[in-house]
Structures are given as structure tokens and as C-alpha cells.
Amino acid sequence: MRIAALVPFLSVSAFAAPAESDAHHDKRQAYGVTSKYCSTASGGLCYLQYYVSQTAPTYRVALPSDAAQNSAYDVVLQVIAPNSLTWAGFAWGGSMIQNPLTVVWPNGNSGQATTSSRWANSRSQPTVYSGATLKSLSSSRNGTHWSVEVVCTGCSKWNNKGLNVNGPTTFSWAFSTTAVQNPGNSAGNFPVHTSSGVFSQPLDYGKNAKTLFTNYINKKG
Ligand code: HEM
Ligand SMILES: *[C@@H]1O[C@H](CO)[C@@H](O)[C@H](O)[C@H]1NC(C)=O
């Protein structure tokens, strides 16, 4: 029911049409546009970006170009969310259950954020997942948006699965508009999502020369 859940919440006119070059690779992807986003503020680091609308988070993923299938490498996740959203989550294996979840939320109005590594075996409150660790690179908040950028160690592979570095990989996402009760507690409970969805795209847009990537994650945070 993810489409039904999304439609009343998002302004339909805000949906961007998929770019022709970005054929969706997963039939479950109902909305959004994937693109390559390179940031001068990030020293030229490039990300695979997923954008749905002004009322949903934008997600950006970066990784080193030498990432090997089902191996351990760090990945960068950037989340930019409108201030109406109380938390945003990213599921590295494309579903709520049985894959690393990276969940982030603002902690107050001054730009602080809480980052939390989670795992769910059922579609209920995900528990803290120590198989992946998060290092916050930056977080900010202004009059319209909050944003968080993390490095995840442990999100590239889990069990006998991992990101697909050789073809389309499917991610999923979720967010809520209900307040997080104890936003300073990274192990605390948070409310169920108001919307969720998936997107699928080869990781190429987010691949970066190893040195550039390593310098970026070491320089910040
Ligand atoms: C309090 C925490 C949470 C609760 C109670 C919860 C509950 C649920 C339930 C009941 C569904 C099935 C609803 C349906 O299919 O219509 C669902 C689906 C889903 N949830 Fe959650 N969820 C929580 C947190 C999260 C988080 C943190 C993420 C991602 C980071 C997430 C991602 C998804 C996705 C992508 C789906 C679609 C179906 C799937 O892939 O499993 N959820 N959730
Ligand atoms: C507010 O923050 C967002 C996310 O970082 C950014 O895209 C936007 O340009 C900022 N707005 C202003 C007015 O600075």
C-alpha cells in the first residue's frame, strides 16, 4: 500500500517526471528521479541522488569506485529533509526487514542530529543494529530543511547479501511526520512511518575515486 500512503501526503504536482536516461529497474519504484549529483562543497564528491518531491527527503549515496561485491567498504549517506519530517530512514537492501537501516532525525532546532543504525526482523520497531556503525560527518538545519550526512561502516554487506555494485541495486526509504519522543537518544523508539517507497539504480553515479572518497570521509567528522 505504499502508493496509496504516498499520494495523499505528497503534492502530485511536485512529482518530477523520470528522466529518460534513468529507466527504473524495479517495478516497485512508483515515484522519484535518480540522478548524479556532484558537490563542490564536498570537494567534487559525486552521489547517486534520489529525489521524489519537495515534501519528501532527498537521499544521496556515495561509495568508492573499487567497491567489490559483498565486501566491506564504507558508504556515505546524505539526507536532506523538509522540516515537517521528524525522521528519515534508508534501507540498504531495499526492504524494511533483514537489511541494515540507517535512521536519522533532528535533535532540536540548532542543527544537531541523531543517527541510528537499526535492523528489523518484522515490520515493527527496528532494534539497534551493531553490525553497522555510523559516523556523522555533518548536520544542519535552516528555516526549511534539516540535513544529515553519515559514513556507514557495515552497510555494504550483511548476512550473505550486499549492495549490487555490478548492476541495479534497490534501496528503500521511509519517513514520518510524527514527533520522535526522545530525539537525543539514538537507541530510543520512534514512530512508524507515514510514507515509504523504493528506488533502484546502478551505483555508478555515486562511485568516486578511492583517494577522493577516503579523503572526504577522513577530513570531516
Ligand atoms: C516504529 C518503526 C516502524 C514500524 C512500526 C514499521 C512498520 C511497518 C509496517 C507495519 C509495514 C507494512 C505496511 C504496509 O506494507 O502497508 C512497513 C513497511 C515498510 N517499512 Fe516500516 N516500520 C518502522 C520503521 C521503518 C524504518 C526505520 C524503515 C526504513 C529505514 C522502514 C521501511 C519500510 C518499508 C520500505 C516498508 C515497505 C515494505 C517493506 O519493504 O517491508 N520502516 N513498516
Ligand atoms: C536550507 O538547507 C537546505 C538543505 O541543506 C538547502 O538545500 C537550502 O538551500 C537551504 N536554504 C537556505 C535558504 O539556505
JSON list of C-alpha atoms in Angstrom, two decimals, residues 1-10 26-31 50 94-96 123 171-173 193-199:
[
{"chain": "A", "resi": 1, "resn": "MET", "atom": "CA", "xyz": [0.00, 0.00, 0.00]},
{"chain": "A", "resi": 2, "resn": "ARG", "atom": "CA", "xyz": [2.92, 2.33, -0.31]},
{"chain": "A", "resi": 3, "resn": "ILE", "atom": "CA", "xyz": [1.46, 4.22, -3.27]},
{"chain": "A", "resi": 4, "resn": "ALA", "atom": "CA", "xyz": [-1.83, 4.85, -1.53]},
{"chain": "A", "resi": 5, "resn": "ALA", "atom": "CA", "xyz": [0.06, 6.03, 1.50]},
{"chain": "A", "resi": 6, "resn": "LEU", "atom": "CA", "xyz": [2.15, 8.44, -0.51]},
{"chain": "A", "resi": 7, "resn": "VAL", "atom": "CA", "xyz": [-0.45, 10.09, -2.69]},
{"chain": "A", "resi": 8, "resn": "PRO", "atom": "CA", "xyz": [-2.45, 11.96, -0.09]},
{"chain": "A", "resi": 9, "resn": "PHE", "atom": "CA", "xyz": [0.69, 13.17, 1.57]},
{"chain": "A", "resi": 10, "resn": "LEU", "atom": "CA", "xyz": [2.70, 14.42, -1.34]},
{"chain": "A", "resi": 26, "resn": "ASP", "atom": "CA", "xyz": [12.48, -2.19, -10.01]},
{"chain": "A", "resi": 27, "resn": "LYS", "atom": "CA", "xyz": [8.77, -2.32, -10.75]},
{"chain": "A", "resi": 28, "resn": "ARG", "atom": "CA", "xyz": [8.03, -1.31, -7.18]},
{"chain": "A", "resi": 29, "resn": "GLN", "atom": "CA", "xyz": [9.51, 2.13, -7.79]},
{"chain": "A", "resi": 30, "resn": "ALA", "atom": "CA", "xyz": [6.46, 4.33, -8.17]},
{"chain": "A", "resi": 31, "resn": "TYR", "atom": "CA", "xyz": [7.95, 7.79, -7.83]},
{"chain": "A", "resi": 50, "resn": "TYR", "atom": "CA", "xyz": [17.11, 10.11, -5.34]},
{"chain": "A", "resi": 94, "resn": "GLY", "atom": "CA", "xyz": [15.52, -2.37, -0.36]},
{"chain": "A", "resi": 95, "resn": "SER", "atom": "CA", "xyz": [13.05, -3.56, 2.24]},
{"chain": "A", "resi": 96, "resn": "MET", "atom": "CA", "xyz": [12.11, -2.87, 5.82]},
{"chain": "A", "resi": 123, "resn": "ARG", "atom": "CA", "xyz": [7.53, -4.84, 10.38]},
{"chain": "A", "resi": 171, "resn": "PHE", "atom": "CA", "xyz": [17.10, 0.77, -1.83]},
{"chain": "A", "resi": 172, "resn": "SER", "atom": "CA", "xyz": [14.05, 1.69, 0.16]},
{"chain": "A", "resi": 173, "resn": "TRP", "atom": "CA", "xyz": [13.21, 4.63, 2.32]},
{"chain": "A", "resi": 193, "resn": "HIS", "atom": "CA", "xyz": [6.47, 5.94, 9.00]},
{"chain": "A", "resi": 194, "resn": "THR", "atom": "CA", "xyz": [3.82, 7.95, 7.23]},
{"chain": "A", "resi": 195, "resn": "SER", "atom": "CA", "xyz": [5.30, 7.04, 3.82]},
{"chain": "A", "resi": 196, "resn": "SER", "atom": "CA", "xyz": [7.74, 4.53, 2.40]},
{"chain": "A", "resi": 197, "resn": "GLY", "atom": "CA", "xyz": [8.95, 3.51, -1.02]},
{"chain": "A", "resi": 198, "resn": "VAL", "atom": "CA", "xyz": [11.76, 2.06, -3.10]},
{"chain": "A", "resi": 199, "resn": "PHE", "atom": "CA", "xyz": [14.11, 3.12, -5.83]}
]
